[in-house]
Coordinates of C-alpha atoms in Angstrom, one line a residue:
Chain I
M1 CA 21.2 10.6 21.7
K2 CA 19.8 13.5 23.4
N3 CA 21.6 17.0 23.4
F4 CA 20.3 17.8 26.9
R5 CA 20.3 15.9 29.9
I6 CA 17.1 15.6 32.5
I7 CA 17.5 16.3 35.8
E8 CA 15.4 15.3 38.9
H9 CA 13.1 17.8 40.0
T10 CA 10.9 17.2 42.3
A11 CA 8.0 19.5 41.0
D12 CA 8.8 20.7 37.6
I13 CA 11.1 19.3 34.8
A14 CA 14.7 20.6 34.7
V15 CA 17.5 20.1 32.3
E16 CA 20.7 20.6 31.7
V17 CA 22.1 21.7 27.9
R18 CA 25.4 21.4 26.8
A19 CA 26.7 23.3 23.0
P20 CA 29.6 24.0 21.7
D21 CA 27.9 27.5 20.1
L22 CA 25.6 29.8 21.3
E23 CA 23.4 29.4 18.3
K24 CA 23.4 25.3 19.4
L25 CA 23.6 25.8 23.0
F26 CA 19.9 27.3 22.1
L27 CA 19.1 25.0 18.9
Y28 CA 19.5 22.2 21.9
S29 CA 17.6 23.9 24.3
A30 CA 14.1 23.6 21.6
E31 CA 14.2 20.0 21.3
A32 CA 14.7 20.4 25.1
W33 CA 10.9 22.2 25.4
L34 CA 10.1 19.8 22.1
N35 CA 11.4 16.7 25.0
A36 CA 9.3 18.2 27.6
V37 CA 5.8 19.0 25.7
V38 CA 4.8 15.9 23.3
Y39 CA 5.3 12.1 24.0
T40 CA 7.0 11.7 20.8
E41 CA 8.3 14.4 18.8
P42 CA 6.0 14.5 15.0
A43 CA 7.3 13.6 12.2
T44 CA 5.4 15.7 9.5
S45 CA 6.6 18.6 7.0
G46 CA 5.7 22.2 8.2
E47 CA 5.6 25.6 7.4
M48 CA 7.9 27.9 8.4
K49 CA 8.0 31.4 10.5
E50 CA 10.8 33.8 11.6
I51 CA 11.5 34.8 14.6
K52 CA 13.1 37.9 15.4
L53 CA 14.1 39.1 19.3
E54 CA 16.3 41.5 21.4
S55 CA 17.7 41.2 24.6
S56 CA 19.9 42.9 27.3
S57 CA 20.8 39.3 28.3
L58 CA 21.4 36.0 26.7
E59 CA 19.0 34.7 30.1
V60 CA 16.1 36.9 29.0
L61 CA 16.8 35.8 25.5
L62 CA 16.7 32.2 25.6
V63 CA 13.5 32.9 28.0
E64 CA 12.0 34.7 25.2
F65 CA 12.9 32.8 22.3
L66 CA 11.1 28.9 24.3
G67 CA 8.5 31.9 25.4
E68 CA 7.8 32.4 22.3
L69 CA 7.7 28.2 21.5
N70 CA 5.3 28.3 23.7
Y71 CA 2.9 30.7 23.0
L72 CA 2.6 29.3 19.8
L73 CA 1.9 26.2 20.5
N74 CA -0.8 27.2 23.9
T75 CA -2.3 29.9 22.1
K76 CA -2.1 28.9 18.1
R77 CA -2.1 25.8 18.5
W78 CA 1.5 25.2 16.1
I79 CA 3.5 23.0 17.9
Y80 CA 7.4 24.4 17.2
L81 CA 9.4 21.5 15.0
N82 CA 13.4 21.9 14.5
T83 CA 15.1 25.3 13.5
E84 CA 16.0 26.0 9.9
K85 CA 18.2 28.8 11.0
I86 CA 19.4 30.9 13.9
S87 CA 21.8 33.7 14.4
I88 CA 22.7 35.0 17.9
K89 CA 24.5 38.8 17.5
Q90 CA 25.7 41.3 20.3
N91 CA 25.5 44.8 19.3
G92 CA 24.9 46.8 23.0
K93 CA 22.0 44.3 22.7
F94 CA 22.2 40.6 22.2
K95 CA 19.6 39.9 18.9
L96 CA 18.8 37.2 17.7
T97 CA 17.1 35.6 14.5
A98 CA 15.5 32.5 13.7
V99 CA 14.2 30.7 11.3
I100 CA 12.1 27.9 13.0
K101 CA 10.0 25.3 11.2
G102 CA 6.5 24.2 12.4
T103 CA 2.9 22.9 12.2
K104 CA -0.3 23.6 13.2
L105 CA -1.7 20.4 16.1
N106 CA -4.9 20.5 13.9
G107 CA -5.4 17.5 11.5
I108 CA -1.9 16.1 12.9
N109 CA -1.0 12.6 15.2
V110 CA 0.3 14.1 18.1
K111 CA -0.3 13.7 22.2
L112 CA 0.9 16.8 24.0
K113 CA 2.7 15.2 27.5
N114 CA 2.4 18.8 29.4
E115 CA 1.5 22.3 29.5
I116 CA 4.4 24.7 30.2
K117 CA 3.6 27.4 32.6
A118 CA 6.3 28.9 31.9
I119 CA 10.4 29.2 31.3
T120 CA 11.6 30.2 34.8
F121 CA 15.1 32.1 35.6
H122 CA 15.7 30.2 38.6
Q123 CA 19.1 29.0 38.2
M124 CA 19.8 29.7 34.7
N125 CA 22.9 30.8 33.5
I126 CA 24.9 30.5 29.9
E127 CA 28.6 29.7 31.2
R128 CA 31.6 28.5 28.6
T129 CA 32.4 25.8 29.2
E130 CA 36.1 24.5 27.9
S131 CA 34.4 23.0 25.1
G132 CA 31.5 25.8 24.5
F133 CA 28.3 26.3 26.7
K134 CA 25.5 25.1 29.0
T135 CA 22.8 26.3 30.9
K136 CA 20.9 25.0 33.6
I137 CA 16.6 25.2 31.9
I138 CA 13.9 24.8 34.9
F139 CA 10.1 24.4 33.1
D140 CA 7.5 25.5 35.5
I141 CA 4.5 22.9 35.0
Chain O
M1 CA 21.3 23.1 64.2
K2 CA 22.3 24.2 60.4
I3 CA 20.8 23.0 57.2
Q4 CA 23.0 23.4 53.6
G5 CA 24.8 25.3 55.4
I6 CA 22.9 28.2 57.0
E7 CA 22.2 28.3 60.7
I8 CA 18.9 28.3 62.0
N9 CA 17.2 28.1 65.3
Q10 CA 14.5 26.6 67.6
L11 CA 12.2 29.1 68.4
T12 CA 9.2 26.9 70.2
D13 CA 8.0 23.9 68.9
T14 CA 6.5 24.7 66.3
L15 CA 8.4 28.1 65.2
W16 CA 12.5 28.2 64.2
E17 CA 14.2 31.0 63.1
I18 CA 16.9 32.3 60.5
P19 CA 19.6 34.8 62.3
K20 CA 19.9 37.9 60.2
Q21 CA 23.2 37.6 58.6
G22 CA 25.1 38.8 55.2
G23 CA 22.8 40.6 53.2
M24 CA 19.3 40.1 55.0
L25 CA 17.5 43.2 56.0
V26 CA 15.0 40.8 58.2
P27 CA 15.5 37.5 59.8
G28 CA 13.8 34.3 58.2
R29 CA 10.5 32.5 60.4
I30 CA 9.8 28.9 59.3
Y31 CA 7.1 27.4 60.9
T32 CA 6.9 24.0 61.1
S33 CA 7.9 20.6 63.4
K34 CA 10.4 19.2 64.2
N35 CA 9.5 16.2 62.2
L36 CA 9.1 18.7 58.8
L37 CA 12.2 19.9 59.4
E38 CA 14.1 16.7 59.5
N39 CA 12.3 14.4 56.9
T40 CA 11.0 17.7 54.0
L41 CA 13.8 20.4 54.1
Q42 CA 17.4 18.8 55.0
N43 CA 17.5 18.4 50.7
D44 CA 15.5 21.3 50.2
E45 CA 16.7 24.5 48.7
A46 CA 14.0 26.3 50.3
I47 CA 15.6 27.3 53.4
K48 CA 17.9 29.8 51.3
Q49 CA 15.3 30.6 49.9
V50 CA 14.2 32.2 52.6
V51 CA 17.0 34.3 53.1
N52 CA 17.1 35.4 49.9
V53 CA 12.8 37.0 49.9
A54 CA 15.4 38.3 53.1
H55 CA 17.6 40.5 50.9
L56 CA 14.1 42.1 49.1
P57 CA 14.4 45.6 49.8
G58 CA 11.2 47.2 52.4
I59 CA 10.9 43.8 53.9
Q60 CA 9.1 44.4 57.1
K61 CA 9.5 42.2 60.1
Y62 CA 10.0 39.1 59.1
S63 CA 11.0 36.5 55.6
L64 CA 8.6 34.2 56.7
A65 CA 7.4 30.3 56.4
M66 CA 4.6 28.1 56.0
P67 CA 4.9 24.4 56.8
D68 CA 4.7 23.1 53.6
I69 CA 7.4 25.0 52.9
H70 CA 9.4 23.4 49.8
W71 CA 11.3 24.7 46.3
G72 CA 9.7 27.6 44.3
Y73 CA 11.3 30.0 41.6
G74 CA 12.9 33.8 44.4
F75 CA 10.3 33.4 46.8
P76 CA 9.8 29.8 48.2
I77 CA 6.4 28.1 48.0
G78 CA 5.0 28.9 51.6
G79 CA 6.8 32.0 51.4
V80 CA 5.1 35.2 53.1
A81 CA 6.6 38.1 53.2
A82 CA 5.5 41.8 53.6
T83 CA 7.1 45.5 51.9
D84 CA 6.4 49.0 53.1
L85 CA 4.5 50.6 50.0
D86 CA 6.6 53.9 50.2
E87 CA 10.2 51.8 49.9
G88 CA 9.9 48.4 49.2
V89 CA 9.6 46.3 46.4
I90 CA 6.6 43.8 44.7
S91 CA 8.4 40.5 43.3
P92 CA 6.6 38.5 40.6
G93 CA 8.7 35.1 42.6
G94 CA 6.8 36.7 45.7
V95 CA 3.2 35.8 44.4
G96 CA 4.1 32.6 41.1
Y97 CA 2.8 31.9 37.7
D98 CA -0.3 30.8 38.2
I99 CA -1.3 34.3 40.2
N100 CA -4.4 33.8 42.3
C101 CA -4.1 29.3 42.2
G102 CA -6.7 29.2 45.0
V103 CA -9.3 27.1 46.7
R104 CA -13.1 27.3 46.9
L105 CA -14.9 24.6 48.6
A106 CA -18.8 24.4 48.0
R107 CA -21.5 23.2 50.5
T108 CA -25.0 20.2 49.9
S109 CA -27.7 19.1 51.9
L110 CA -26.4 16.0 50.1
E111 CA -25.4 13.1 52.9
F112 CA -22.8 10.4 51.4
D113 CA -24.8 7.8 52.5
T114 CA -27.7 8.4 50.5
I115 CA -25.9 9.1 46.5
R116 CA -23.1 6.5 47.0
K117 CA -23.7 4.3 44.5
R118 CA -24.7 7.7 41.7
I119 CA -21.1 8.5 42.3
P120 CA -19.4 7.1 39.5
K121 CA -22.2 8.5 37.6
L122 CA -21.4 12.0 39.2
V123 CA -17.3 11.8 38.2
E124 CA -18.2 10.9 34.7
N125 CA -20.6 13.8 34.1
L126 CA -18.9 16.1 35.9
F127 CA -15.3 15.2 33.5
K128 CA -17.9 15.5 30.9
N129 CA -19.3 19.0 31.6
I130 CA -15.6 20.7 33.1
P131 CA -12.9 21.1 30.6
T132 CA -9.8 19.0 32.1
G133 CA -6.0 18.9 31.1
V134 CA -3.0 20.4 28.8
G135 CA -4.5 23.2 27.1
A136 CA -8.3 22.3 29.0
S137 CA -11.1 25.2 26.2
G138 CA -14.9 25.5 25.7
A139 CA -16.0 25.6 29.6
I140 CA -18.2 28.5 28.0
R141 CA -18.2 29.6 24.4
K142 CA -14.8 31.3 23.3
L143 CA -14.4 35.3 24.4
S144 CA -13.6 38.1 22.3
A145 CA -10.2 40.6 23.9
K146 CA -13.1 42.9 25.2
E147 CA -15.7 40.0 27.5
I148 CA -12.0 38.7 28.7
K149 CA -11.0 42.6 29.7
K150 CA -14.8 43.0 31.2
I151 CA -13.5 39.4 33.4
L152 CA -10.6 41.3 34.3
E153 CA -12.5 44.0 35.7
K154 CA -15.4 42.7 37.2
G155 CA -14.2 39.1 38.5
S156 CA -16.2 36.8 39.1
Q157 CA -19.2 39.4 39.4
W158 CA -19.3 38.3 35.8
A159 CA -20.1 35.6 35.9
V160 CA -23.4 36.0 38.1
E161 CA -24.0 39.0 35.8
Q162 CA -24.1 35.8 33.0
G163 CA -26.0 33.6 35.1
F164 CA -23.1 31.2 36.3
G165 CA -24.5 31.9 39.7
T166 CA -25.4 34.1 42.6
D167 CA -25.0 37.0 43.7
E168 CA -25.0 35.4 47.5
D169 CA -22.1 33.4 45.9
I170 CA -19.4 36.5 45.6
I171 CA -20.2 37.8 49.4
F172 CA -18.5 34.6 50.2
T173 CA -15.7 34.6 47.7
E174 CA -12.6 36.7 49.1
E175 CA -12.4 40.4 47.9
Q176 CA -15.5 39.4 46.8
G177 CA -14.2 37.9 43.4
R178 CA -12.5 41.1 42.4
L179 CA -9.4 43.2 42.7
K180 CA -10.7 46.8 42.5
N181 CA -7.7 48.2 41.1
A182 CA -7.4 45.9 38.2
N183 CA -5.7 47.6 35.1
P184 CA -6.7 45.8 32.6
D185 CA -4.7 47.6 29.8
A186 CA -1.0 46.3 31.1
V187 CA -2.2 43.4 30.9
S188 CA -1.1 42.3 28.0
D189 CA -2.5 41.2 24.1
R190 CA -0.7 37.4 24.5
A191 CA -2.1 36.9 28.2
I192 CA -4.8 37.8 27.1
E193 CA -5.0 35.5 23.8
R194 CA -4.1 32.8 26.6
G195 CA -7.0 33.2 27.9
M196 CA -10.0 33.2 25.5
D197 CA -11.1 29.9 25.5
Q198 CA -9.9 29.1 29.1
A199 CA -12.8 30.9 30.9
G200 CA -14.2 27.8 33.4
T201 CA -11.4 25.2 32.8
L202 CA -9.1 23.5 35.2
G203 CA -6.7 23.2 33.6
S204 CA -3.4 19.5 34.2
G205 CA -1.1 19.2 37.1
N206 CA -2.3 19.7 40.5
H207 CA -5.9 21.0 39.8
F208 CA -8.3 19.9 40.6
L209 CA -12.4 19.4 41.3
E210 CA -13.6 16.8 43.9
V211 CA -17.0 15.3 45.6
D212 CA -15.7 15.3 49.0
V213 CA -17.7 13.9 52.1
V214 CA -17.2 15.3 55.6
E215 CA -15.3 13.2 57.9
E216 CA -14.4 14.6 61.0
I217 CA -15.2 17.7 62.7
Y218 CA -13.0 19.2 65.3
D219 CA -15.2 22.4 66.0
E220 CA -18.6 22.2 66.2
E221 CA -19.7 25.5 66.9
K222 CA -17.1 26.8 63.7
A223 CA -18.7 24.2 61.3
G224 CA -22.0 24.7 62.1
I225 CA -21.3 28.4 61.2
F226 CA -19.6 27.3 58.2
G227 CA -23.0 25.4 57.2
L228 CA -20.5 21.9 57.4
F229 CA -22.3 18.7 59.3
K230 CA -20.3 14.4 59.5
G231 CA -21.6 12.4 56.2
Q232 CA -22.5 15.6 54.0
I233 CA -21.7 16.1 50.6
V234 CA -18.9 18.9 50.0
I235 CA -17.5 19.9 46.3
L236 CA -14.3 21.2 46.5
I237 CA -12.3 23.4 43.8
H238 CA -8.8 24.3 43.0
T239 CA -7.2 25.9 39.9
G240 CA -6.2 29.8 39.1
S241 CA -5.3 31.7 36.2
R242 CA -4.6 29.3 34.0
G243 CA -2.8 30.4 30.6
L244 CA -3.8 34.0 30.8
G245 CA -2.3 34.7 34.2
Y246 CA 1.2 32.1 33.6
Q247 CA 1.7 35.0 30.6
V248 CA 1.5 37.5 32.9
C249 CA 4.5 36.8 35.5
D250 CA 6.2 35.7 32.1
D251 CA 5.7 39.3 31.1
Y252 CA 6.9 41.1 33.9
L253 CA 9.6 38.7 34.8
K254 CA 11.6 39.6 32.0
I255 CA 10.4 43.5 32.5
L256 CA 11.4 43.2 35.9
V257 CA 14.8 41.6 35.4
E258 CA 16.2 44.7 33.1
A259 CA 14.0 47.2 35.5
G260 CA 16.7 45.7 38.5
N261 CA 19.6 47.1 36.7
K262 CA 18.4 50.7 36.7
Y263 CA 17.0 50.8 40.2
G264 CA 20.0 48.6 41.0
F265 CA 19.3 46.3 43.2
R266 CA 21.5 43.4 44.4
L267 CA 18.9 40.4 44.5
P268 CA 21.4 36.5 45.2
D269 CA 18.7 35.5 42.9
K270 CA 17.0 36.5 39.1
Q271 CA 14.1 34.9 39.7
L272 CA 13.5 37.6 42.6
A273 CA 12.8 39.4 40.1
C274 CA 11.2 43.4 41.6
A275 CA 10.2 47.1 41.2
P276 CA 9.2 49.5 43.7
I277 CA 6.2 49.5 44.4
N278 CA 5.2 53.0 43.8
S279 CA 7.9 53.1 40.4
E280 CA 6.0 52.7 36.6
E281 CA 6.7 49.2 36.7
G282 CA 6.0 47.7 40.2
R283 CA 2.3 49.3 39.3
N284 CA 2.2 47.9 36.1
Y285 CA 2.7 44.8 37.8
L286 CA 0.3 45.1 40.6
G287 CA -2.4 46.4 38.2
A288 CA -1.7 43.3 36.0
M289 CA -1.7 41.2 38.7
Q290 CA -4.9 42.4 40.0
A291 CA -6.7 41.8 36.7
A292 CA -5.4 37.9 36.5
A293 CA -6.4 37.5 40.2
N294 CA -9.7 38.0 38.7
F295 CA -9.7 36.3 36.2
A296 CA -8.9 33.4 38.2
W297 CA -11.9 33.9 40.7
N298 CA -14.4 34.2 38.1
N299 CA -13.0 30.4 36.5
R300 CA -13.3 29.1 39.4
Q301 CA -17.1 30.4 39.6
V302 CA -18.0 28.8 36.1
I303 CA -16.8 26.1 37.5
M304 CA -18.8 25.8 40.1
H305 CA -22.3 26.6 38.4
L306 CA -21.1 23.5 36.2
A307 CA -20.7 21.7 39.5
K308 CA -23.9 22.5 40.4
K309 CA -25.5 22.0 37.0
T310 CA -23.9 18.7 36.9
L311 CA -25.6 17.8 40.3
K312 CA -29.1 18.7 39.9
Q313 CA -28.9 17.2 36.3
T314 CA -27.5 13.6 37.4
L315 CA -29.2 13.1 40.6
G316 CA -32.2 14.8 39.6
V317 CA -32.7 17.2 42.5
S318 CA -34.2 20.8 42.4
G319 CA -31.8 23.9 43.7
S320 CA -34.1 23.2 47.0
E321 CA -33.0 20.0 48.2
L322 CA -29.8 20.5 46.8
D323 CA -29.2 23.4 48.7
F324 CA -26.2 24.2 47.2
H325 CA -24.2 27.3 48.8
L326 CA -20.8 28.7 48.5
I327 CA -18.5 28.7 51.3
Y328 CA -15.3 30.0 50.6
D329 CA -13.0 30.7 48.1
V330 CA -9.4 31.7 49.0
C331 CA -6.4 32.1 47.2
H332 CA -3.1 31.3 47.7
N333 CA -0.8 33.0 45.2
I334 CA -0.9 37.0 45.2
A335 CA 0.5 40.0 46.5
K336 CA -2.2 42.1 48.8
I337 CA -2.0 46.2 49.8
E338 CA -3.4 45.7 53.6
E339 CA -2.9 47.0 56.6
H340 CA -0.9 45.5 59.0
N341 CA 0.1 46.2 63.4
I342 CA 4.3 46.7 61.9
N343 CA 6.3 46.9 65.6
G344 CA 3.3 48.5 67.2
E345 CA 1.6 50.6 64.4
K346 CA -0.8 50.1 62.4
K347 CA 0.2 50.5 58.3
K348 CA -0.3 50.0 54.9
V349 CA 2.5 47.0 53.1
C350 CA 2.7 44.7 50.3
V351 CA 2.4 41.2 51.7
H352 CA 3.1 38.3 49.1
R353 CA 1.6 35.7 49.7
K354 CA 3.6 32.8 47.4
G355 CA 1.7 29.1 48.4
A356 CA -0.1 31.1 51.5
T357 CA -3.6 31.6 52.3
R358 CA -5.2 34.5 54.1
A359 CA -6.1 33.6 57.5
F360 CA -8.7 37.1 58.7
P361 CA -9.6 36.5 62.2
P362 CA -12.5 36.8 63.7
G363 CA -13.8 40.5 63.8
S364 CA -11.8 41.5 60.7
E365 CA -14.2 43.9 58.4
F366 CA -12.8 41.7 55.0
I367 CA -14.7 38.5 55.9
P368 CA -18.3 37.8 55.8
Q369 CA -20.5 38.8 58.2
K370 CA -21.7 35.3 58.7
Y371 CA -17.5 33.8 59.9
S372 CA -17.7 37.5 61.9
S373 CA -17.2 35.2 65.2
T374 CA -15.8 32.2 63.0
G375 CA -12.9 34.1 61.5
Q376 CA -12.5 32.9 57.9
P377 CA -12.5 29.5 56.3
V378 CA -9.2 28.6 55.3
L379 CA -9.5 25.9 52.8
I380 CA -6.5 23.4 52.4
P381 CA -6.0 20.8 50.5
G382 CA -4.8 17.5 51.1
D383 CA -3.7 15.1 48.0
M384 CA -6.7 12.9 45.9
G385 CA -6.2 9.7 47.9
R386 CA -6.3 11.3 51.0
Y387 CA -8.0 14.5 52.3
S388 CA -8.5 18.7 52.7
Y389 CA -8.9 20.4 55.9
V390 CA -11.1 23.2 56.2
L391 CA -9.4 25.3 58.7
A392 CA -10.6 28.9 60.7
G393 CA -8.1 32.7 60.8
T394 CA -6.8 34.0 64.0
E395 CA -5.7 37.0 65.8
K396 CA -2.4 35.2 66.5
A397 CA -2.2 35.5 62.3
M398 CA -2.7 38.7 62.4
E399 CA 0.0 39.4 65.2
E400 CA 3.0 37.0 63.6
T401 CA 2.4 35.6 59.9
F402 CA 0.5 39.4 58.4
G403 CA -2.8 37.3 58.2
S404 CA -1.7 33.7 56.6
S405 CA -1.6 30.4 56.5
C406 CA -0.2 27.2 55.1
H407 CA -2.2 26.6 51.8
G408 CA -1.9 22.5 51.1
A409 CA 0.7 19.6 51.1
G410 CA 3.3 20.0 48.7
R411 CA 5.4 17.3 46.7
V412 CA 7.8 15.3 48.4
K413 CA 8.2 12.8 45.3
S414 CA 9.3 14.5 40.9
R415 CA 6.6 13.0 38.6
H416 CA 9.0 11.4 36.9
K417 CA 9.4 9.0 40.1
A418 CA 5.8 8.8 41.6
L419 CA 5.4 7.3 37.0
K420 CA 7.9 4.8 38.4
I421 CA 5.8 3.8 41.9
G422 CA 2.7 3.6 39.7
K423 CA 4.0 1.8 36.6
G424 CA 2.4 -1.9 36.0
R425 CA -0.3 -1.0 38.7
D426 CA -3.8 -0.4 37.7
L427 CA -4.2 2.7 39.9
V428 CA -8.0 3.4 39.1
A429 CA -8.9 0.3 41.4
E430 CA -6.8 0.9 43.8
L431 CA -8.5 4.3 44.3
K432 CA -11.3 3.2 43.6
K433 CA -10.9 0.1 46.4
E434 CA -10.5 3.2 48.7
G435 CA -14.1 4.4 47.7
I436 CA -12.4 7.1 45.3
E437 CA -13.8 7.4 41.9
I438 CA -11.8 8.7 39.9
Q439 CA -11.3 10.8 35.8
A440 CA -8.5 12.2 34.3
R441 CA -7.6 12.6 30.7
G442 CA -4.3 10.3 31.7
Y443 CA -3.3 8.0 33.3
R444 CA 0.1 10.1 33.6
T445 CA -1.8 12.0 35.5
I446 CA -2.6 10.0 38.0
A447 CA -0.2 8.4 38.6
E448 CA 2.1 11.8 39.2
E449 CA -1.1 12.8 41.8
M450 CA -1.1 9.8 44.0
S451 CA -0.8 9.5 47.4
Y452 CA 3.3 8.9 47.8
A453 CA 4.0 11.7 45.7
Y454 CA 3.2 14.5 48.5
K455 CA 3.5 15.4 51.9
D456 CA 0.4 14.4 54.6
V457 CA -1.6 17.4 54.4
S458 CA -2.2 16.6 58.3
D459 CA 1.1 17.4 60.0
V460 CA 1.5 20.3 57.7
V461 CA -2.2 21.6 58.9
E462 CA -1.0 20.2 62.9
V463 CA 1.5 22.8 62.5
M464 CA -0.4 25.8 62.3
H465 CA -3.5 24.6 64.9
K466 CA -0.6 24.2 67.1
A467 CA 0.9 27.5 66.6
G468 CA -2.5 29.0 66.8
I469 CA -2.3 30.3 63.4
S470 CA -5.1 28.7 62.3
V471 CA -7.6 25.9 63.9
K472 CA -8.7 22.6 62.9
V473 CA -13.0 23.1 62.1
A474 CA -13.2 19.8 59.9
K475 CA -11.7 17.5 57.7
V476 CA -13.2 15.9 53.8
R477 CA -12.2 12.7 52.4
P478 CA -12.2 12.6 48.6
V479 CA -14.9 10.0 47.1
G480 CA -14.8 11.5 43.2
V481 CA -11.7 13.3 41.6
I482 CA -11.8 14.7 37.9
K483 CA -8.2 16.0 37.1
G484 CA -6.4 17.0 34.5

C-alpha cells in the first residue's frame, strides 16, 4: 500500500501525505515524488549520498529536500530510490540530515513519466494530526 | 453573484469586478463571459487568487484576470498585476516557474494544398531534429557554463551570432529577444547546470511545435501586414526557459519566503512570496528572471532555425522559395518594467503577466515599425486538435489592462481524466482522420493533450475581441504537431 494519496488536480500532480512522525513524512513525500516521475520504481542496487539542509520552516525544508531529489534527477541524471537514514532536528532552524540511495540513469531500465518543474509551496502546510503529521504537496509539471 | 463565497459584480458583457474587501488594496477585475464564468470558474480557486493578488504591497488600479483565468500558484494563470517601483513588490508567483514561456509564429510562402502529401514526412523529420520530451537535451552541442551565461546576457542574439537565425528575427521578437538588465550573476550554478544541454529543446507537457495552415482571416488589412494569407503554411512554437527558468523561480521563491518575514508582509498564500522591487532580494530576482527570459528567447530562436532547416531539407526548397520569416515572438510569463497611465499620470510600474500576453497598440514605440499601423501581433495557442489565433494589440489594452491580453485555452480536465477518456482509443488515427499528423515521445502525452482536455480557445479569444482588448486577425489550424 502506498504511503500517500493522489488528489485530483486539473493541471499538475497533488498528493496528501500522512505519517506518524516528521522523518516518515519526509520519507513518504519522497516516495510520492518518485511515483510522480517514473512509471515503475527501478529495482536496482545503488550508491549512497548524504544530504544536509537547513531552513527556518518545515515547509521550506520539505520543498528543499524534494527539490534536491528533483535536481539530482534532472541535472545529474541520478535517480533517488529510497532513504536509508533521516533525522530532522530543530535548534532555532530546522536541520535535516539524510542518507539517500539512488543510481545513475544510464544503464538501468527505467522509463520517466513526468518532468517536475518544481515542488510548489501551494497549499503546503505541515500540520500535526492525532496520529502524527500530514501535508499536501503539489508538483508543478 | 457569489463564487466560492466571493462577491462578484457584472460591469459589462465582458467584465466583472470583485469589490475591495478585507486586506485587498485594490478591486479585482476579471474579463470573461457569463458562459465561461458559470462553466469554468464555479469550482476553481482562481477567483480567490485574484483576491489574494490584490493584497500585494504597491499594487496599482486592479488585480486583473484574463478570460483564460484558472488556478495557478500564487497568481492565477491569466493574472496581471502592476506594482509601484518605489513602494511595490515583485513576486516570482506573478511570473511562474516557466519564465518567459511564450509563443512564436513564423510564416512561409508555402500553400497547404501543394505540400499536403508531404506533411507526414515533414512531421517525422521535425520530430527527429528538435529534441522533445521529459529532460530533452542535445539540440545543439552541450554548452559550457560560460556560454550559458552569454545566452543569459544576450538572449536570442546569441543564437543569431551562432548562425541560428537572422538579424531580422531579432527585430520581430518582443524586446528584441533580450532584456538588457538581465543579471547572469544572480542565476544560481544549479540553474545554469539545469540549462546546459537544454538550449533549443522543446520539453514536455503542453509545449509544442505545430505546422499550421491559415484557415480564416478576420481582418484582411492587418493580416496582409503580418504577411498572412488563407491556405498558407505557418510554424507555431510554444516553449519557455526549460529547467533553467524553473530553477530560478524555485531558488528565489525560497529566498523570498524567508525575506517575507524580514519585511513583515502578511500575505494570504506562501506562493505569493515577494520582496520590495528596490530591495536586494527584489533586484536579484528581477535580474535573474530577466536572464532566464533571455534563455527562453534563445531557445525559441534555435528551435525555429532547426524547423526552418528541416522544412528546406524535407521539401527540397531553397531559402527564397520557402520565404521563411518570423511574424512575432511573445512571452506570456514575465514581469516587466513598463510605463503606464496610472490615474491620469504616466508612471513606471512592474507589470506581472502570469499567463498573459503583452498586447501593445498601433503606434507603440516598443513594437516593430512594420506593425505601427496594426498593433502588436498577439499569439494565442489553442489545443492541438482545433485551432490557434492571431490577434492584434489595441489602445484599450493600454487603458485597461496594462497592455495585456489572454494567453491560451487552459485545461478543463485533469491529465488523469484525459488519460481515462483516451484509454482504448487510437488517438493518433483519430487525429489523422481530422487531418492532423502527430509525433510525440509517448502515447500518454497525446492522450493528456487532446482537445477534450482543454477549453475552446475561441470562447477566450471572443471575450478579448468583444472587450476591444485585442482584435481578431486570423485563425490557424494544425496539420502537423510534435510534442514531448
